[in-house]
mmCIF file of C-alpha atoms in Angstrom:
data_model
loop_
_atom_site.group_PDB
_atom_site.id
_atom_site.type_symbol
_atom_site.label_atom_id
_atom_site.label_comp_id
_atom_site.label_asym_id
_atom_site.label_seq_id
_atom_site.Cartn_x
_atom_site.Cartn_y
_atom_site.Cartn_z
ATOM 1 C CA UNK A 1 97.580 160.261 214.749
ATOM 2 C CA UNK A 2 98.349 156.625 215.503
ATOM 3 C CA UNK A 3 96.802 155.359 218.743
ATOM 4 C CA UNK A 4 99.339 154.210 221.321
ATOM 5 C CA UNK A 5 99.492 150.616 222.533
ATOM 6 C CA UNK A 6 98.052 150.492 226.083
ATOM 7 C CA UNK A 7 99.984 148.406 228.610
ATOM 8 C CA UNK A 8 99.028 147.436 232.157
ATOM 9 C CA UNK A 9 101.866 146.543 234.555
ATOM 10 C CA UNK A 10 101.137 144.118 237.409
ATOM 11 C CA UNK A 11 104.234 144.102 239.613
ATOM 12 C CA UNK A 12 104.527 144.266 243.416
ATOM 13 C CA UNK A 13 108.099 145.600 243.467
ATOM 14 C CA UNK A 14 107.295 149.241 242.892
ATOM 15 C CA UNK A 15 110.843 150.346 242.012
ATOM 16 C CA UNK A 16 110.946 147.738 239.236
ATOM 17 C CA UNK A 17 107.423 148.666 238.116
ATOM 18 C CA UNK A 18 108.269 152.381 237.975
ATOM 19 C CA UNK A 19 111.410 151.660 235.955
ATOM 20 C CA UNK A 20 109.446 149.503 233.498
ATOM 21 C CA UNK A 21 106.799 152.212 233.166
ATOM 22 C CA UNK A 22 109.440 154.846 232.417
ATOM 23 C CA UNK A 23 111.089 152.661 229.781
ATOM 24 C CA UNK A 24 107.778 151.844 228.093
ATOM 25 C CA UNK A 25 106.796 155.521 228.030
ATOM 26 C CA UNK A 26 110.127 156.408 226.402
ATOM 27 C CA UNK A 27 109.478 153.703 223.794
ATOM 28 C CA UNK A 28 106.168 155.349 222.900
ATOM 29 C CA UNK A 29 103.696 153.086 224.704
ATOM 30 C CA UNK A 30 100.939 154.200 227.077
ATOM 31 C CA UNK A 31 101.057 152.713 230.582
ATOM 32 C CA UNK A 32 97.474 152.742 231.868
ATOM 33 C CA UNK A 33 98.363 151.610 235.374
ATOM 34 C CA UNK A 34 100.742 149.929 237.791
ATOM 35 C CA UNK A 35 99.047 147.439 240.114
ATOM 36 C CA UNK A 36 100.858 145.594 242.918
ATOM 37 C CA UNK A 37 98.122 143.117 243.952
ATOM 38 C CA UNK A 38 96.296 140.490 241.889
ATOM 39 C CA UNK A 39 92.937 141.266 243.489
ATOM 40 C CA UNK A 40 92.951 144.801 242.073
ATOM 41 C CA UNK A 41 93.580 143.832 238.456
ATOM 42 C CA UNK A 42 90.230 142.588 237.133
ATOM 43 C CA UNK A 43 88.239 145.682 238.261
ATOM 44 C CA UNK A 44 90.679 147.920 236.383
ATOM 45 C CA UNK A 45 90.608 145.744 233.245
ATOM 46 C CA UNK A 46 86.800 145.803 233.256
ATOM 47 C CA UNK A 47 86.961 149.605 233.336
ATOM 48 C CA UNK A 48 89.815 150.030 230.832
ATOM 49 C CA UNK A 49 91.061 147.017 228.914
ATOM 50 C CA UNK A 50 94.774 147.139 228.006
ATOM 51 C CA UNK A 51 96.238 145.903 224.733
ATOM 52 C CA UNK A 52 99.044 144.072 226.557
ATOM 53 C CA UNK A 53 99.397 142.817 230.122
ATOM 54 C CA UNK A 54 102.875 142.803 231.661
ATOM 55 C CA UNK A 55 102.472 140.400 234.581
ATOM 56 C CA UNK A 56 104.902 139.367 237.312
ATOM 57 C CA UNK A 57 104.596 135.653 238.130
ATOM 58 C CA UNK A 58 105.726 135.992 241.749
ATOM 59 C CA UNK A 59 103.054 138.286 243.143
ATOM 60 C CA UNK A 60 102.596 138.372 246.900
ATOM 61 C CA UNK A 61 99.208 137.328 248.246
ATOM 62 C CA UNK A 62 96.735 134.514 247.697
ATOM 63 C CA UNK A 63 97.062 134.643 243.896
ATOM 64 C CA UNK A 64 100.301 134.594 241.964
ATOM 65 C CA UNK A 65 100.616 135.895 238.397
ATOM 66 C CA UNK A 66 99.768 132.566 236.790
ATOM 67 C CA UNK A 67 96.587 132.184 238.867
ATOM 68 C CA UNK A 68 95.648 135.732 237.906
ATOM 69 C CA UNK A 69 96.273 135.056 234.204
ATOM 70 C CA UNK A 70 93.847 132.098 234.353
ATOM 71 C CA UNK A 71 91.154 134.313 235.917
ATOM 72 C CA UNK A 72 91.670 137.068 233.343
ATOM 73 C CA UNK A 73 91.417 134.615 230.443
ATOM 74 C CA UNK A 74 87.948 133.569 231.578
ATOM 75 C CA UNK A 75 86.692 137.061 230.727
ATOM 76 C CA UNK A 76 89.230 138.612 228.370
ATOM 77 C CA UNK A 77 91.736 137.685 225.693
ATOM 78 C CA UNK A 78 94.614 139.982 226.538
ATOM 79 C CA UNK A 79 98.124 139.179 225.263
ATOM 80 C CA UNK A 80 100.245 138.504 228.344
ATOM 81 C CA UNK A 81 103.984 138.834 228.894
ATOM 82 C CA UNK A 82 105.269 137.209 232.074
ATOM 83 C CA UNK A 83 107.989 138.743 234.212
ATOM 84 C CA UNK A 84 109.807 136.237 236.393
ATOM 85 C CA UNK A 85 112.817 135.895 238.646
ATOM 86 C CA UNK A 86 112.084 132.179 238.998
ATOM 87 C CA UNK A 87 112.619 130.199 235.808
ATOM 88 C CA UNK A 88 112.376 126.679 237.240
ATOM 89 C CA UNK A 89 110.569 123.957 235.285
ATOM 90 C CA UNK A 90 107.502 123.889 237.542
ATOM 91 C CA UNK A 91 106.765 127.599 237.145
ATOM 92 C CA UNK A 92 107.528 127.463 233.426
ATOM 93 C CA UNK A 93 105.111 124.562 232.816
ATOM 94 C CA UNK A 94 102.355 126.254 234.837
ATOM 95 C CA UNK A 95 102.885 129.483 232.916
ATOM 96 C CA UNK A 96 102.823 127.723 229.518
ATOM 97 C CA UNK A 97 99.263 126.588 230.219
ATOM 98 C CA UNK A 98 97.980 130.160 229.803
ATOM 99 C CA UNK A 99 99.790 130.656 226.453
ATOM 100 C CA UNK A 100 101.813 133.789 227.229
ATOM 101 C CA UNK A 101 103.174 135.788 224.306
ATOM 102 C CA UNK A 102 106.609 136.114 225.933
ATOM 103 C CA UNK A 103 108.704 135.625 229.062
ATOM 104 C CA UNK A 104 111.119 138.193 230.455
ATOM 105 C CA UNK A 105 113.573 136.938 233.074
ATOM 106 C CA UNK A 106 114.657 139.265 235.872
ATOM 107 C CA UNK A 107 116.987 141.041 235.968
ATOM 108 C CA UNK A 108 116.427 142.170 232.407
ATOM 109 C CA UNK A 109 117.865 144.825 230.129
ATOM 110 C CA UNK A 110 115.900 147.553 228.383
ATOM 111 C CA UNK A 111 116.462 145.753 225.074
ATOM 112 C CA UNK A 112 114.866 142.551 226.469
ATOM 113 C CA UNK A 113 111.737 144.498 227.379
ATOM 114 C CA UNK A 114 111.681 146.374 224.077
ATOM 115 C CA UNK A 115 111.965 143.212 221.974
ATOM 116 C CA UNK A 116 109.332 141.330 223.955
ATOM 117 C CA UNK A 117 106.845 144.188 223.506
ATOM 118 C CA UNK A 118 107.674 144.654 219.809
ATOM 119 C CA UNK A 119 107.266 140.943 219.078
ATOM 120 C CA UNK A 120 103.967 140.881 220.965
ATOM 121 C CA UNK A 121 102.668 143.914 219.056
ATOM 122 C CA UNK A 122 103.729 142.296 215.786
ATOM 123 C CA UNK A 123 101.931 139.072 216.662
ATOM 124 C CA UNK A 124 98.780 140.998 217.628
ATOM 125 C CA UNK A 125 98.816 142.844 214.300
ATOM 126 C CA UNK A 126 99.289 139.610 212.334
ATOM 127 C CA UNK A 127 96.452 137.915 214.225
ATOM 128 C CA UNK A 128 94.142 140.883 213.652
ATOM 129 C CA UNK A 129 94.949 140.941 209.936
ATOM 130 C CA UNK A 130 94.162 137.244 209.566
ATOM 131 C CA UNK A 131 90.860 137.701 211.407
ATOM 132 C CA UNK A 132 89.872 140.635 209.217
ATOM 133 C CA UNK A 133 90.623 139.239 205.782
ATOM 134 C CA UNK A 134 91.919 135.719 206.158
ATOM 135 C CA UNK A 135 95.198 136.606 204.462
ATOM 136 C CA UNK A 136 97.816 133.888 204.696
ATOM 137 C CA UNK A 137 101.447 134.798 205.282
ATOM 138 C CA UNK A 138 102.279 132.799 202.164
ATOM 139 C CA UNK A 139 100.946 135.718 200.144
ATOM 140 C CA UNK A 140 103.703 137.924 201.564
ATOM 141 C CA UNK A 141 106.705 135.900 200.395
ATOM 142 C CA UNK A 142 107.479 136.435 196.699
ATOM 143 C CA UNK A 143 110.333 135.298 194.475
ATOM 144 C CA UNK A 144 112.204 138.590 194.817
ATOM 145 C CA UNK A 145 110.801 140.153 197.993
ATOM 146 C CA UNK A 146 109.197 139.647 201.378
ATOM 147 C CA UNK A 147 106.343 141.856 202.567
ATOM 148 C CA UNK A 148 106.725 142.523 206.282
ATOM 149 C CA UNK A 149 103.984 144.014 208.449
ATOM 150 C CA UNK A 150 104.896 147.299 210.112
ATOM 151 C CA UNK A 151 102.029 148.699 212.176
ATOM 152 C CA UNK A 152 99.105 149.201 209.762
ATOM 153 C CA UNK A 153 100.965 148.659 206.490
ATOM 154 C CA UNK A 154 103.020 146.080 204.596
ATOM 155 C CA UNK A 155 106.640 147.023 203.827
ATOM 156 C CA UNK A 156 108.438 145.469 200.868
ATOM 157 C CA UNK A 157 111.900 144.075 201.621
ATOM 158 C CA UNK A 158 113.833 143.158 198.485
ATOM 159 C CA UNK A 159 115.675 139.817 198.688
ATOM 160 C CA UNK A 160 118.834 141.428 197.300
ATOM 161 C CA UNK A 161 118.884 143.860 200.247
ATOM 162 C CA UNK A 162 118.758 141.114 202.886
ATOM 163 C CA UNK A 163 122.111 140.440 204.582
ATOM 164 C CA UNK A 164 120.944 137.532 206.724
ATOM 165 C CA UNK A 165 117.856 136.244 208.535
ATOM 166 C CA UNK A 166 118.047 135.247 212.197
ATOM 167 C CA UNK A 167 115.622 132.989 214.083
ATOM 168 C CA UNK A 168 114.002 134.329 217.250
ATOM 169 C CA UNK A 169 111.713 131.519 218.487
ATOM 170 C CA UNK A 170 108.571 131.735 216.325
ATOM 171 C CA UNK A 171 109.754 134.930 214.669
ATOM 172 C CA UNK A 172 112.474 135.861 212.224
ATOM 173 C CA UNK A 173 114.572 138.993 212.288
ATOM 174 C CA UNK A 174 115.501 140.142 208.789
ATOM 175 C CA UNK A 175 118.765 142.083 208.837
ATOM 176 C CA UNK A 176 119.305 144.569 206.022
ATOM 177 C CA UNK A 177 122.097 147.100 205.698
ATOM 178 C CA UNK A 178 120.282 149.992 207.358
ATOM 179 C CA UNK A 179 117.281 148.379 209.054
ATOM 180 C CA UNK A 180 115.918 145.283 210.780
ATOM 181 C CA UNK A 181 112.440 143.800 210.252
ATOM 182 C CA UNK A 182 110.468 141.292 212.306
ATOM 183 C CA UNK A 183 108.415 138.612 210.578
ATOM 184 C CA UNK A 184 105.952 136.222 212.237
ATOM 185 C CA UNK A 185 107.263 132.925 210.860
ATOM 186 C CA UNK A 186 109.710 130.224 211.881
ATOM 187 C CA UNK A 187 113.019 130.017 210.042
ATOM 188 C CA UNK A 188 112.017 126.574 208.742
ATOM 189 C CA UNK A 189 108.782 127.919 207.232
ATOM 190 C CA UNK A 190 110.606 130.854 205.690
ATOM 191 C CA UNK A 191 113.302 128.602 204.258
ATOM 192 C CA UNK A 192 110.658 126.511 202.486
ATOM 193 C CA UNK A 193 109.070 129.607 200.927
ATOM 194 C CA UNK A 194 112.263 131.422 199.935
ATOM 195 C CA UNK A 195 113.258 129.436 196.865
ATOM 196 C CA UNK A 196 116.075 131.792 195.912
ATOM 197 C CA UNK A 197 119.552 130.621 194.855
ATOM 198 C CA UNK A 198 121.462 133.272 196.759
ATOM 199 C CA UNK A 199 119.786 132.520 200.105
ATOM 200 C CA UNK A 200 121.024 129.502 202.081
ATOM 201 C CA UNK A 201 120.456 128.176 205.571
ATOM 202 C CA UNK A 202 123.859 127.515 207.161
ATOM 203 C CA UNK A 203 122.802 127.093 210.809
ATOM 204 C CA UNK A 204 119.638 126.228 212.729
ATOM 205 C CA UNK A 205 119.271 129.947 213.490
ATOM 206 C CA UNK A 206 120.548 131.625 210.313
ATOM 207 C CA UNK A 207 119.783 131.992 206.618
ATOM 208 C CA UNK A 208 122.380 134.083 204.790
ATOM 209 C CA UNK A 209 122.570 135.966 201.511
ATOM 210 C CA UNK A 210 125.589 134.541 199.679
ATOM 211 C CA UNK A 211 126.138 137.789 197.799
ATOM 212 C CA UNK A 212 126.866 139.619 201.061
ATOM 213 C CA UNK A 213 129.497 137.266 202.527
ATOM 214 C CA UNK A 214 132.671 139.153 203.475
ATOM 215 C CA UNK A 215 134.691 136.254 204.894
ATOM 216 C CA UNK A 216 134.524 132.456 205.062
ATOM 217 C CA UNK A 217 136.456 131.061 208.045
ATOM 218 C CA UNK A 218 136.807 127.524 209.371
ATOM 219 C CA UNK A 219 133.728 127.615 211.591
ATOM 220 C CA UNK A 220 131.882 130.764 210.567
ATOM 221 C CA UNK A 221 131.168 133.276 207.840
ATOM 222 C CA UNK A 222 131.190 137.040 208.270
ATOM 223 C CA UNK A 223 128.482 139.329 206.926
ATOM 224 C CA UNK A 224 128.456 143.025 207.856
ATOM 225 C CA UNK A 225 130.868 142.303 210.752
ATOM 226 C CA UNK A 226 128.542 139.596 212.107
ATOM 227 C CA UNK A 227 130.186 136.178 212.623
ATOM 228 C CA UNK A 228 127.639 133.491 211.765
ATOM 229 C CA UNK A 229 128.475 129.886 212.746
ATOM 230 C CA UNK A 230 128.634 127.109 210.158
ATOM 231 C CA UNK A 231 129.453 123.386 210.411
ATOM 232 C CA UNK A 232 132.108 121.674 208.282
ATOM 233 C CA UNK A 233 129.454 119.820 206.222
ATOM 234 C CA UNK A 234 127.450 122.948 205.540
ATOM 235 C CA UNK A 235 130.609 124.894 204.736
ATOM 236 C CA UNK A 236 131.317 122.358 201.981
ATOM 237 C CA UNK A 237 127.751 122.774 200.665
ATOM 238 C CA UNK A 238 128.131 126.554 200.876
ATOM 239 C CA UNK A 239 131.290 126.546 198.741
ATOM 240 C CA UNK A 240 129.615 124.287 196.180
ATOM 241 C CA UNK A 241 126.545 126.543 196.155
ATOM 242 C CA UNK A 242 128.619 129.668 195.623
ATOM 243 C CA UNK A 243 130.275 128.119 192.556
ATOM 244 C CA UNK A 244 126.857 127.543 190.963
ATOM 245 C CA UNK A 245 125.413 131.045 191.312
#
């Protein structure tokens, strides 16, 4: 039986905290506690260390979430996701200093929470793999397939099955017909490794599979009902590329 990811919630608005806990439980994670005050966090972590810390920046009291994250990092290396209703530049720059794995802005949707946790888990798994065997991600991109980490195994995704690849900050989401995969890599890095004629970058956030294009419009292409933007210059390159394959 696969061990559940343990998550600690530090949030002083208990209705929000309870809602987050319920959502995480439904998603299959284990919530090991809900703590409203910064001063109570370190004793609990020393007794039971979580895999992920979900931490509100705007905690009431002498310490806010960023101060608390600094204190925790002196003793532990726990991946942290910040929750915040205040996204001003000052808070953001202070928060960046503790290298959080993600930010979730309040109010947020269930999907925002789900994606932030999934991306954090994926990054943890990739980091652990590299520590254990020093495997480079370059080994996982082949001429006809990409190997994508899914929990404790590598899943082969055939290039021909890829509809399009979408950038999500330092991650890529690989869209196939029946499934999506997350890959720890920037779109630029992936573009350099995927030397395949039928894959082409047509936007700063998208690489598409030319074989799966359904429509080519003035400012976008359509793949599996998804409209993907394209500039006039790149549209010209796209049409030339299609004629060659």
